Amino acid sequence: MRSPAYPVTDDHIHIDPVNGRGVEAAKDFLRAGGTHLFLVSKPSWSLGVLPSTGADYTRVFDETLRVAELVQETGLTVFPVLGVHPAEINRLTERMPLAEATSVMKAGLDCAATYVREGKAVALKSGRPHYEVSPELLAASNEVLAHALQLAAGCNCALQIHAESGPCVDVVEMAGVVHMPIERVVKHYGSPDTPLHPSLIAKHDALPQLIREHRRFTMESDYMDENSRPGAVIGPKSVPRFTNHLVASGQMTVDDCFFVHAETVEKVYGVTVQLK
Ligand SMILES: [Zn+2]
């Protein structure tokens, strides 16, 4: 295959060979011009795992790494991101008290951090519910998020967070307490008004303006790869498609592509992005 003229990185995608299209979805990304992707672990329930200890997340993370290897065989570069989905708090509290659920989620993150330390994953994932919850649940979720920030700081890795829409200004202070650099706290499904690093959905209206202003951001599809939810968010080709469209319409130069899809990715995650 002819090597692409510029890198195209999807900052947040799921590939699920069990419940979705699996490697075929990754091949769509590749054929559309994608080169690198951050493969994010799926929530435990989507794999039928009912965790009651942190070690129970091993099954979820090992599955993510198995899929990463399959996808890597297509020629794509895969960066695994492991963590505990913030909505797990609702699932867990159906089966156990809130204090125990909080401990299980923190222990799940501890487990994810061991993979980062071993070099098997590049970043952690956490957050807090993006929907309305009770003050108790929100406080517990913030405790889990604070733990994730501390782990990421200790592992010297980036942290993707899934949280309510808007800037999440309070996370700046939470990160400061544990000396976690905010430019390595990635707001998944982010907006340009966040002081954290914004990972913007590929079709975001603000992209041309941010490119003109030379602002740092990354692009994501948040493709779920679940056959039961076709078209949920957008498809696996969306990051290359929107990038190629911006280039073709003169709103993004090849230099801009290297800035967004390589240099910024390297700065945030500490990985190397090279064209093969
Ligand atoms: Zn996701």
Short mmCIF file of C-alpha atoms and ligand atoms in Angstrom, two decimals:
data_model
loop_
_atom_site.label_atom_id
_atom_site.label_comp_id
_atom_site.label_asym_id
_atom_site.label_seq_id
_atom_site.Cartn_x
_atom_site.Cartn_y
_atom_site.Cartn_z
CA MET A 1 0.00 0.00 0.00
CA ARG A 2 1.21 3.53 -0.84
CA SER A 3 2.18 5.36 2.33
CA PRO A 4 -0.12 8.23 3.27
CA ALA A 5 0.97 11.87 2.90
CA TYR A 6 0.08 12.71 6.48
CA PRO A 7 -0.80 10.94 9.73
CA VAL A 8 -4.43 10.58 10.84
CA THR A 9 -4.96 9.63 14.47
CA ASP A 10 -8.24 8.68 16.12
CA ASP A 11 -7.91 9.69 19.79
CA HIS A 12 -10.80 7.53 21.07
CA ILE A 13 -12.24 4.49 19.34
CA HIS A 14 -13.55 1.07 20.39
CA ILE A 15 -13.18 -2.08 18.32
CA ASP A 16 -15.20 -5.09 19.44
CA PRO A 17 -14.89 -8.33 17.46
CA VAL A 18 -17.46 -10.02 19.73
CA ASN A 19 -20.35 -7.53 19.58
CA GLY A 20 -19.39 -5.46 16.57
CA ARG A 21 -17.55 -5.54 13.23
CA GLY A 22 -14.12 -5.91 14.82
CA VAL A 23 -11.10 -5.75 12.54
CA GLU A 24 -13.33 -4.91 9.55
CA ALA A 25 -14.13 -1.57 11.20
CA ALA A 26 -10.40 -0.95 11.71
CA LYS A 27 -9.81 -1.76 8.02
CA ASP A 28 -12.42 0.88 7.10
CA PHE A 29 -10.42 3.39 9.16
CA LEU A 30 -7.21 2.33 7.39
CA ARG A 31 -8.70 2.48 3.89
CA ALA A 32 -10.11 5.96 4.56
CA GLY A 33 -6.59 7.18 5.41
CA GLY A 34 -6.31 6.45 9.13
CA THR A 35 -2.84 5.60 10.44
CA HIS A 36 -2.93 5.56 14.28
CA LEU A 37 -5.64 4.93 16.85
CA PHE A 38 -6.15 5.01 20.57
CA LEU A 39 -8.04 1.84 21.36
CA VAL A 40 -10.06 2.43 24.53
CA SER A 41 -11.19 -0.45 26.77
CA LYS A 42 -14.94 -1.04 26.75
CA PRO A 43 -17.12 -0.95 29.88
CA SER A 44 -16.97 -4.27 31.77
CA TRP A 45 -20.67 -5.00 31.22
CA SER A 46 -20.32 -4.89 27.44
CA LEU A 47 -18.02 -7.93 27.78
CA GLY A 48 -20.29 -9.66 30.28
CA VAL A 49 -17.84 -9.12 33.16
CA LEU A 50 -19.34 -8.40 36.59
CA PRO A 51 -16.37 -7.13 38.61
CA SER A 52 -16.25 -7.52 42.36
CA THR A 53 -12.50 -6.91 42.72
CA GLY A 54 -9.97 -4.79 40.86
CA ALA A 55 -8.36 -7.94 39.44
CA ASP A 56 -11.64 -8.81 37.72
CA TYR A 57 -10.88 -6.02 35.26
CA THR A 58 -7.94 -8.08 33.97
CA ARG A 59 -10.37 -9.86 31.63
CA VAL A 60 -11.56 -6.54 30.20
CA PHE A 61 -8.02 -5.20 29.72
CA ASP A 62 -6.62 -8.43 28.29
CA GLU A 63 -9.44 -8.41 25.75
CA THR A 64 -8.51 -4.83 24.76
CA LEU A 65 -4.89 -5.91 24.27
CA ARG A 66 -5.96 -8.97 22.25
CA VAL A 67 -7.98 -6.70 19.95
CA ALA A 68 -5.05 -4.25 19.76
CA GLU A 69 -2.87 -7.04 18.37
CA LEU A 70 -5.48 -8.03 15.79
CA VAL A 71 -5.84 -4.43 14.65
CA GLN A 72 -2.07 -3.92 14.56
CA GLU A 73 -1.85 -6.74 12.01
CA THR A 74 -3.69 -4.54 9.49
CA GLY A 75 -0.72 -2.14 9.49
CA LEU A 76 -2.29 0.43 11.79
CA THR A 77 -0.45 1.62 14.90
CA VAL A 78 -2.54 0.97 18.01
CA PHE A 79 -2.15 2.69 21.38
CA PRO A 80 -4.20 0.92 24.08
CA VAL A 81 -5.98 3.02 26.73
CA LEU A 82 -7.28 1.15 29.78
CA GLY A 83 -9.56 2.20 32.58
CA VAL A 84 -12.89 2.03 34.33
CA HIS A 85 -15.93 3.59 32.69
CA PRO A 86 -17.55 6.21 34.99
CA ALA A 87 -21.00 4.66 34.47
CA GLU A 88 -19.77 1.48 36.16
CA ILE A 89 -20.71 3.17 39.43
CA ASN A 90 -24.39 2.70 38.62
CA ARG A 91 -23.93 -0.93 37.61
CA LEU A 92 -21.80 -1.78 40.65
CA THR A 93 -24.14 -0.13 43.17
CA GLU A 94 -26.92 -2.43 41.94
CA ARG A 95 -24.87 -5.26 43.44
CA MET A 96 -22.95 -3.67 46.35
CA PRO A 97 -22.88 -0.64 48.67
CA LEU A 98 -21.48 2.63 47.31
CA ALA A 99 -18.30 2.51 49.42
CA GLU A 100 -17.47 -0.94 48.05
CA ALA A 101 -18.26 0.11 44.47
CA THR A 102 -15.88 3.05 44.88
CA SER A 103 -13.11 0.71 46.09
CA VAL A 104 -13.66 -1.72 43.22
CA MET A 105 -13.42 1.09 40.66
CA LYS A 106 -10.22 2.43 42.25
CA ALA A 107 -8.76 -1.06 42.33
CA GLY A 108 -9.72 -1.52 38.68
CA LEU A 109 -7.73 1.63 37.91
CA ASP A 110 -4.80 0.28 39.96
CA CYS A 111 -4.98 -2.81 37.78
CA ALA A 112 -4.99 -0.66 34.60
CA ALA A 113 -1.97 1.26 35.91
CA THR A 114 0.06 -1.95 36.15
CA TYR A 115 -0.45 -2.43 32.39
CA VAL A 116 0.81 1.11 31.77
CA ARG A 117 3.87 0.51 33.94
CA GLU A 118 4.58 -2.69 31.99
CA GLY A 119 4.36 -0.74 28.73
CA LYS A 120 1.27 -2.65 27.55
CA ALA A 121 -0.96 0.45 27.53
CA VAL A 122 -0.14 4.13 26.97
CA ALA A 123 -2.80 5.89 29.04
CA LEU A 124 -5.55 5.51 31.64
CA LYS A 125 -9.24 6.25 31.36
CA SER A 126 -11.62 7.50 34.05
CA GLY A 127 -14.16 10.28 34.57
CA ARG A 128 -17.48 10.89 36.25
CA PRO A 129 -21.09 10.45 35.14
CA HIS A 130 -22.04 12.81 32.31
CA TYR A 131 -25.70 12.51 33.41
CA GLU A 132 -27.49 13.65 36.58
CA VAL A 133 -26.67 11.55 39.67
CA SER A 134 -27.19 11.93 43.43
CA PRO A 135 -24.67 14.07 45.37
CA GLU A 136 -23.37 10.86 47.04
CA LEU A 137 -22.73 9.19 43.70
CA LEU A 138 -21.08 12.31 42.33
CA ALA A 139 -18.80 12.61 45.38
CA ALA A 140 -17.81 8.94 45.06
CA SER A 141 -17.17 9.42 41.33
CA ASN A 142 -14.94 12.40 42.04
CA GLU A 143 -13.02 10.28 44.53
CA VAL A 144 -12.44 7.69 41.78
CA LEU A 145 -11.41 10.43 39.34
CA ALA A 146 -8.96 11.91 41.88
CA HIS A 147 -7.45 8.44 42.28
CA ALA A 148 -7.09 8.12 38.51
CA LEU A 149 -5.34 11.50 38.31
CA GLN A 150 -2.92 10.40 41.03
CA LEU A 151 -2.20 7.11 39.26
CA ALA A 152 -1.62 8.86 35.92
CA ALA A 153 0.74 11.33 37.57
CA GLY A 154 2.61 8.41 39.18
CA CYS A 155 2.81 6.44 35.91
CA ASN A 156 3.76 9.59 33.99
CA CYS A 157 0.98 8.89 31.49
CA ALA A 158 -2.02 10.71 30.07
CA LEU A 159 -5.54 10.28 31.44
CA GLN A 160 -8.64 10.35 29.25
CA ILE A 161 -11.71 11.50 31.12
CA HIS A 162 -15.33 10.97 30.22
CA ALA A 163 -17.42 13.55 32.13
CA GLU A 164 -20.28 16.01 31.84
CA SER A 165 -20.19 18.34 28.83
CA GLY A 166 -18.61 21.73 29.38
CA PRO A 167 -15.16 22.83 30.50
CA CYS A 168 -14.75 20.75 33.73
CA VAL A 169 -12.79 23.60 35.29
CA ASP A 170 -12.68 21.96 38.74
CA VAL A 171 -10.55 19.13 37.32
CA VAL A 172 -7.68 21.62 36.95
CA GLU A 173 -7.48 21.94 40.73
CA MET A 174 -7.92 18.19 41.25
CA ALA A 175 -5.01 17.58 38.89
CA GLY A 176 -2.91 20.25 40.59
CA VAL A 177 -3.26 18.55 43.97
CA VAL A 178 -1.51 15.42 42.64
CA HIS A 179 0.84 17.27 40.25
CA MET A 180 -0.78 15.87 37.14
CA PRO A 181 -0.09 18.19 34.16
CA ILE A 182 -3.48 19.35 32.81
CA GLU A 183 -2.27 19.22 29.20
CA ARG A 184 -2.12 15.44 29.68
CA VAL A 185 -5.69 15.24 30.99
CA VAL A 186 -7.70 14.55 27.86
CA LYS A 187 -11.35 15.56 27.83
CA HIS A 188 -13.00 12.90 25.72
CA TYR A 189 -15.91 14.26 23.65
CA GLY A 190 -14.46 17.64 24.62
CA SER A 191 -15.31 21.20 23.70
CA PRO A 192 -12.88 24.04 22.84
CA ASP A 193 -13.74 25.88 26.09
CA THR A 194 -12.02 23.32 28.34
CA PRO A 195 -8.72 24.10 30.08
CA LEU A 196 -7.96 20.36 29.75
CA HIS A 197 -6.70 18.89 26.47
CA PRO A 198 -9.73 18.73 24.14
CA SER A 199 -10.32 15.59 22.11
CA LEU A 200 -12.98 16.77 19.69
CA ILE A 201 -15.47 14.68 17.81
CA ALA A 202 -14.32 14.59 14.17
CA LYS A 203 -17.30 16.55 12.86
CA HIS A 204 -16.94 19.39 15.41
CA ASP A 205 -17.83 22.79 13.92
CA ALA A 206 -14.94 24.56 15.66
CA LEU A 207 -12.16 22.60 13.92
CA PRO A 208 -11.39 25.08 11.10
CA GLN A 209 -11.14 27.97 13.56
CA LEU A 210 -8.95 26.05 16.02
CA ILE A 211 -6.66 25.07 13.15
CA ARG A 212 -6.35 28.75 12.07
CA GLU A 213 -5.53 29.70 15.68
CA HIS A 214 -2.98 26.86 15.89
CA ARG A 215 -4.71 25.60 19.06
CA ARG A 216 -3.89 22.14 20.34
CA PHE A 217 -6.58 19.50 20.01
CA THR A 218 -6.96 15.93 18.85
CA MET A 219 -9.78 14.26 16.91
CA GLU A 220 -11.89 11.24 17.78
CA SER A 221 -14.74 9.15 16.43
CA ASP A 222 -15.88 7.51 19.68
CA TYR A 223 -16.99 4.69 17.40
CA MET A 224 -18.52 2.02 19.68
CA ASP A 225 -18.46 -0.98 17.33
CA GLU A 226 -21.69 -2.50 18.58
CA ASN A 227 -23.99 -4.06 16.04
CA SER A 228 -26.94 -3.39 18.36
CA ARG A 229 -26.22 0.35 18.14
CA PRO A 230 -25.36 0.99 14.47
CA GLY A 231 -24.52 4.61 13.80
CA ALA A 232 -24.23 5.44 17.52
CA VAL A 233 -22.05 8.58 17.54
CA ILE A 234 -20.20 8.31 14.20
CA GLY A 235 -18.45 5.66 12.14
CA PRO A 236 -14.86 4.39 12.21
CA LYS A 237 -13.96 6.37 9.08
CA SER A 238 -14.95 9.73 10.52
CA VAL A 239 -11.54 11.06 11.64
CA PRO A 240 -9.82 10.39 8.28
CA ARG A 241 -12.91 11.52 6.38
CA PHE A 242 -13.22 14.87 8.14
CA THR A 243 -9.43 15.40 8.04
CA ASN A 244 -9.30 14.67 4.32
CA HIS A 245 -12.24 16.99 3.76
CA LEU A 246 -10.53 19.81 5.68
CA VAL A 247 -7.36 19.28 3.62
CA ALA A 248 -9.21 19.11 0.30
CA SER A 249 -11.15 22.29 1.09
CA GLY A 250 -7.99 24.19 2.01
CA GLN A 251 -8.89 24.55 5.69
CA MET A 252 -6.05 22.31 6.89
CA THR A 253 -2.53 22.06 5.46
CA VAL A 254 -0.31 18.99 5.55
CA ASP A 255 1.71 20.80 8.25
CA ASP A 256 -1.51 21.23 10.26
CA CYS A 257 -2.13 17.48 9.92
CA PHE A 258 1.29 16.72 11.37
CA PHE A 259 0.63 19.24 14.17
CA VAL A 260 -2.74 17.72 15.15
CA HIS A 261 -2.27 14.04 14.37
CA ALA A 262 1.41 13.58 15.28
CA GLU A 263 3.04 16.39 17.25
CA THR A 264 0.12 17.06 19.59
CA VAL A 265 -0.52 13.36 20.08
CA GLU A 266 3.16 12.85 20.97
CA LYS A 267 3.12 15.76 23.42
CA VAL A 268 -0.04 14.65 25.21
CA TYR A 269 0.59 10.90 25.33
CA GLY A 270 4.38 10.60 25.16
CA VAL A 271 4.15 8.20 22.21
CA THR A 272 5.89 8.37 18.84
CA VAL A 273 3.73 8.89 15.75
CA GLN A 274 5.53 7.93 12.57
CA LEU A 275 4.30 7.11 9.09
CA LYS A 276 5.23 3.61 7.98
ZN ZN B 1 -15.82 5.69 24.24
#
